Amino acid sequence: MASFYPLKNEGPADVSKVAASLRAGASKQEYVVKKLASPPSAAQLRHRSLVAKENSAEDVLRLASEAGAELEPNCVATAIHKAAQLCRRGGSSAAAVGRDPRLANLFRDGLGHADTWTPRQLCHVAWSMAVLSIGNGGGSRQLLDAVSKAFAARAMAEGVPQDISTFAWSLASLLAVDQRPALDVAVRA
């Protein structure tokens, strides 16, 4: 009678598969041990708290505000982006978040960090400004200028097509809201 289960081939091929599986398991175990031996840094914990699924835009702005000057450049970009993202999903009013002084503080902090952000972070900040329809107040004009200069300098070498298209969409959206800032940036870039 034929067996329902496939026949097992025993031999050298199976030994090499077993050895590879054991090496992969040992590698995973080493990774877990290393992760457990080095707890997350304060910056990593702060970043995780900003991107937590249960957050609202208000929570993100509160967490960023509480961190104050200790907020790392990565977390500044993340907080701006996450607040806009949560507004886009309908959790908060984009107009209310756009007028929040804590967002204006993040924009001022971002001015000093635009040169250190990756092209992805730069396009996320520009996208956030477009989603929140912010182009001219609360330090946003200066931040848009700084982000645009940094993006123009690095995007072609370091960016990917998605970053470039997101940045272009952001400028076009800002142009639809208020033509002056986006047009000035587009002409200079």
mmCIF file of C-alpha atoms in Angstrom:
data_model
loop_
_atom_site.group_PDB
_atom_site.id
_atom_site.type_symbol
_atom_site.label_atom_id
_atom_site.label_comp_id
_atom_site.label_asym_id
_atom_site.label_seq_id
_atom_site.Cartn_x
_atom_site.Cartn_y
_atom_site.Cartn_z
ATOM 1 C CA MET A 1 0.000 0.000 0.000
ATOM 2 C CA ALA A 2 1.341 3.436 -0.934
ATOM 3 C CA SER A 3 2.140 5.788 1.894
ATOM 4 C CA PHE A 4 0.412 9.152 2.131
ATOM 5 C CA TYR A 5 3.573 10.733 3.548
ATOM 6 C CA PRO A 6 6.575 11.359 1.302
ATOM 7 C CA LEU A 7 9.521 9.040 1.678
ATOM 8 C CA LYS A 8 12.447 10.356 3.675
ATOM 9 C CA ASN A 9 15.745 10.288 1.891
ATOM 10 C CA GLU A 10 18.517 9.732 4.317
ATOM 11 C CA GLY A 11 22.071 10.479 3.449
ATOM 12 C CA PRO A 12 24.632 13.249 3.091
ATOM 13 C CA ALA A 13 22.122 15.796 1.719
ATOM 14 C CA ASP A 14 19.988 15.465 4.826
ATOM 15 C CA VAL A 15 22.991 15.851 7.115
ATOM 16 C CA SER A 16 23.915 19.168 5.485
ATOM 17 C CA LYS A 17 20.317 20.393 5.859
ATOM 18 C CA VAL A 18 20.309 19.471 9.522
ATOM 19 C CA ALA A 19 23.646 21.194 10.082
ATOM 20 C CA ALA A 20 22.390 24.352 8.332
ATOM 21 C CA SER A 21 19.247 24.313 10.434
ATOM 22 C CA LEU A 22 21.282 23.956 13.631
ATOM 23 C CA ARG A 23 23.535 26.863 12.616
ATOM 24 C CA ALA A 24 20.501 29.049 11.877
ATOM 25 C CA GLY A 25 18.985 28.163 15.233
ATOM 26 C CA ALA A 26 22.223 28.954 17.041
ATOM 27 C CA SER A 27 22.450 32.274 15.208
ATOM 28 C CA LYS A 28 18.894 33.192 16.250
ATOM 29 C CA GLN A 29 19.658 32.212 19.837
ATOM 30 C CA GLU A 30 22.797 34.393 19.833
ATOM 31 C CA TYR A 31 20.729 37.313 18.525
ATOM 32 C CA VAL A 32 18.137 36.910 21.289
ATOM 33 C CA VAL A 33 20.811 36.666 23.968
ATOM 34 C CA LYS A 34 22.516 39.804 22.623
ATOM 35 C CA LYS A 35 19.209 41.715 22.562
ATOM 36 C CA LEU A 36 18.440 40.689 26.135
ATOM 37 C CA ALA A 37 21.936 41.634 27.318
ATOM 38 C CA SER A 38 21.668 45.200 25.969
ATOM 39 C CA PRO A 39 18.429 46.916 26.965
ATOM 40 C CA PRO A 40 17.039 49.651 24.673
ATOM 41 C CA SER A 41 18.517 53.117 25.054
ATOM 42 C CA ALA A 42 16.498 56.105 26.241
ATOM 43 C CA ALA A 43 16.331 57.338 22.637
ATOM 44 C CA GLN A 44 14.932 54.000 21.452
ATOM 45 C CA LEU A 45 12.338 53.968 24.225
ATOM 46 C CA ARG A 46 11.318 57.549 23.417
ATOM 47 C CA HIS A 47 10.966 56.657 19.730
ATOM 48 C CA ARG A 48 8.844 53.626 20.580
ATOM 49 C CA SER A 49 6.597 55.740 22.772
ATOM 50 C CA LEU A 50 6.072 58.226 19.925
ATOM 51 C CA VAL A 51 5.048 55.571 17.400
ATOM 52 C CA ALA A 52 2.869 53.489 19.734
ATOM 53 C CA LYS A 53 -0.318 52.358 17.994
ATOM 54 C CA GLU A 54 -2.619 53.639 20.701
ATOM 55 C CA ASN A 55 -1.350 57.242 20.444
ATOM 56 C CA SER A 56 -3.372 60.177 19.220
ATOM 57 C CA ALA A 57 -1.851 63.304 17.679
ATOM 58 C CA GLU A 58 -2.337 64.966 21.079
ATOM 59 C CA ASP A 59 -0.334 62.163 22.745
ATOM 60 C CA VAL A 60 2.514 62.500 20.260
ATOM 61 C CA LEU A 61 2.730 66.267 20.761
ATOM 62 C CA ARG A 62 2.572 65.836 24.541
ATOM 63 C CA LEU A 63 5.343 63.219 24.572
ATOM 64 C CA ALA A 64 7.557 65.349 22.332
ATOM 65 C CA SER A 65 6.899 68.420 24.450
ATOM 66 C CA GLU A 66 7.726 66.559 27.674
ATOM 67 C CA ALA A 67 11.047 65.401 26.209
ATOM 68 C CA GLY A 68 11.949 68.992 25.350
ATOM 69 C CA ALA A 69 15.589 69.551 24.491
ATOM 70 C CA GLU A 70 16.376 65.853 25.044
ATOM 71 C CA LEU A 71 14.421 64.945 21.891
ATOM 72 C CA GLU A 72 16.823 63.465 19.334
ATOM 73 C CA PRO A 73 16.764 64.632 15.697
ATOM 74 C CA ASN A 74 15.204 61.337 14.612
ATOM 75 C CA CYS A 75 12.431 61.739 17.170
ATOM 76 C CA VAL A 76 11.724 65.338 16.105
ATOM 77 C CA ALA A 77 11.062 64.181 12.529
ATOM 78 C CA THR A 78 9.086 61.190 13.795
ATOM 79 C CA ALA A 79 6.887 63.330 16.057
ATOM 80 C CA ILE A 80 6.053 65.778 13.244
ATOM 81 C CA HIS A 81 5.269 62.932 10.858
ATOM 82 C CA LYS A 82 3.291 60.842 13.341
ATOM 83 C CA ALA A 83 1.094 63.806 14.385
ATOM 84 C CA ALA A 84 0.216 64.483 10.740
ATOM 85 C CA GLN A 85 -0.288 60.801 10.020
ATOM 86 C CA LEU A 86 -2.757 60.472 12.887
ATOM 87 C CA CYS A 87 -4.659 63.539 11.636
ATOM 88 C CA ARG A 88 -4.802 62.021 8.166
ATOM 89 C CA ARG A 89 -6.337 58.875 9.624
ATOM 90 C CA GLY A 90 -9.075 60.968 11.196
ATOM 91 C CA GLY A 91 -7.990 60.876 14.816
ATOM 92 C CA SER A 92 -7.576 64.633 15.220
ATOM 93 C CA SER A 93 -8.348 67.824 13.399
ATOM 94 C CA ALA A 94 -5.508 68.853 11.104
ATOM 95 C CA ALA A 95 -6.372 72.505 11.676
ATOM 96 C CA ALA A 96 -6.198 72.122 15.466
ATOM 97 C CA VAL A 97 -2.894 70.248 15.340
ATOM 98 C CA GLY A 98 -1.513 72.781 12.849
ATOM 99 C CA ARG A 99 -2.249 75.604 15.321
ATOM 100 C CA ASP A 100 -0.852 73.743 18.340
ATOM 101 C CA PRO A 101 2.137 75.617 19.814
ATOM 102 C CA ARG A 102 3.850 72.303 20.552
ATOM 103 C CA LEU A 103 3.971 71.600 16.809
ATOM 104 C CA ALA A 104 5.484 75.053 16.267
ATOM 105 C CA ASN A 105 8.127 74.123 18.870
ATOM 106 C CA LEU A 106 8.872 70.915 16.945
ATOM 107 C CA PHE A 107 9.250 72.988 13.766
ATOM 108 C CA ARG A 108 11.756 75.261 15.525
ATOM 109 C CA ASP A 109 13.650 72.212 16.794
ATOM 110 C CA GLY A 110 13.575 70.768 13.282
ATOM 111 C CA LEU A 111 15.342 73.811 11.862
ATOM 112 C CA GLY A 112 18.536 72.724 13.566
ATOM 113 C CA HIS A 113 18.188 69.103 12.525
ATOM 114 C CA ALA A 114 17.177 69.295 8.850
ATOM 115 C CA ASP A 115 20.781 68.810 7.736
ATOM 116 C CA THR A 116 21.072 65.585 9.758
ATOM 117 C CA TRP A 117 17.803 63.982 8.607
ATOM 118 C CA THR A 118 17.760 61.259 5.968
ATOM 119 C CA PRO A 119 15.953 61.909 2.669
ATOM 120 C CA ARG A 120 13.084 59.753 3.978
ATOM 121 C CA GLN A 121 12.740 61.904 7.100
ATOM 122 C CA LEU A 122 12.937 65.070 5.006
ATOM 123 C CA CYS A 123 10.138 63.941 2.700
ATOM 124 C CA HIS A 124 8.075 62.831 5.709
ATOM 125 C CA VAL A 125 8.383 66.278 7.275
ATOM 126 C CA ALA A 126 7.421 67.948 3.978
ATOM 127 C CA TRP A 127 4.500 65.514 3.614
ATOM 128 C CA SER A 128 3.397 66.338 7.158
ATOM 129 C CA MET A 129 3.381 70.037 6.426
ATOM 130 C CA ALA A 130 1.278 69.410 3.312
ATOM 131 C CA VAL A 131 -1.198 67.154 5.126
ATOM 132 C CA LEU A 132 -1.588 69.737 7.874
ATOM 133 C CA SER A 133 -1.837 72.477 5.191
ATOM 134 C CA ILE A 134 0.906 74.439 6.874
ATOM 135 C CA GLY A 135 3.049 76.526 4.610
ATOM 136 C CA ASN A 136 3.637 79.916 6.093
ATOM 137 C CA GLY A 137 3.229 80.282 9.858
ATOM 138 C CA GLY A 138 4.778 79.225 13.157
ATOM 139 C CA GLY A 139 8.272 78.705 11.788
ATOM 140 C CA SER A 140 6.988 76.434 9.053
ATOM 141 C CA ARG A 141 8.299 78.597 6.214
ATOM 142 C CA GLN A 142 11.816 78.402 7.631
ATOM 143 C CA LEU A 143 11.516 74.664 8.206
ATOM 144 C CA LEU A 144 10.215 74.112 4.670
ATOM 145 C CA ASP A 145 13.177 76.100 3.328
ATOM 146 C CA ALA A 146 15.668 74.099 5.428
ATOM 147 C CA VAL A 147 14.067 70.763 4.506
ATOM 148 C CA SER A 148 14.005 71.688 0.811
ATOM 149 C CA LYS A 149 17.656 72.726 0.782
ATOM 150 C CA ALA A 150 18.723 69.544 2.558
ATOM 151 C CA PHE A 151 16.550 67.392 0.286
ATOM 152 C CA ALA A 152 17.872 69.053 -2.870
ATOM 153 C CA ALA A 153 21.432 68.477 -1.679
ATOM 154 C CA ARG A 154 21.075 64.798 -0.793
ATOM 155 C CA ALA A 155 17.993 63.233 -2.368
ATOM 156 C CA MET A 156 19.471 62.409 -5.752
ATOM 157 C CA ALA A 157 22.435 60.600 -4.196
ATOM 158 C CA GLU A 158 20.761 59.003 -1.172
ATOM 159 C CA GLY A 159 17.029 59.064 -1.854
ATOM 160 C CA VAL A 160 14.795 56.561 -3.562
ATOM 161 C CA PRO A 161 12.055 57.324 -6.115
ATOM 162 C CA GLN A 162 9.357 57.128 -3.430
ATOM 163 C CA ASP A 163 11.076 59.893 -1.437
ATOM 164 C CA ILE A 164 11.322 62.117 -4.496
ATOM 165 C CA SER A 165 7.693 61.582 -5.496
ATOM 166 C CA THR A 166 6.486 62.173 -1.926
ATOM 167 C CA PHE A 167 8.469 65.388 -1.745
ATOM 168 C CA ALA A 168 7.108 66.541 -5.110
ATOM 169 C CA TRP A 169 3.532 65.757 -3.996
ATOM 170 C CA SER A 170 4.125 67.717 -0.796
ATOM 171 C CA LEU A 171 5.331 70.792 -2.649
ATOM 172 C CA ALA A 172 2.407 70.565 -5.083
ATOM 173 C CA SER A 173 -0.063 70.278 -2.201
ATOM 174 C CA LEU A 174 1.471 73.255 -0.438
ATOM 175 C CA LEU A 175 1.316 75.150 -3.720
ATOM 176 C CA ALA A 176 -2.438 74.506 -3.862
ATOM 177 C CA VAL A 177 -2.875 75.923 -0.323
ATOM 178 C CA ASP A 178 -0.517 78.891 -0.504
ATOM 179 C CA GLN A 179 1.515 79.415 -3.626
ATOM 180 C CA ARG A 180 4.266 81.589 -2.179
ATOM 181 C CA PRO A 181 6.265 79.168 0.025
ATOM 182 C CA ALA A 182 6.145 76.139 -2.255
ATOM 183 C CA LEU A 183 6.793 78.174 -5.377
ATOM 184 C CA ASP A 184 9.778 79.896 -3.768
ATOM 185 C CA VAL A 185 11.207 76.540 -2.698
ATOM 186 C CA ALA A 186 10.564 74.903 -6.067
ATOM 187 C CA VAL A 187 12.258 77.744 -7.924
ATOM 188 C CA ARG A 188 15.340 77.595 -5.693
ATOM 189 C CA ALA A 189 15.615 73.792 -5.835
#
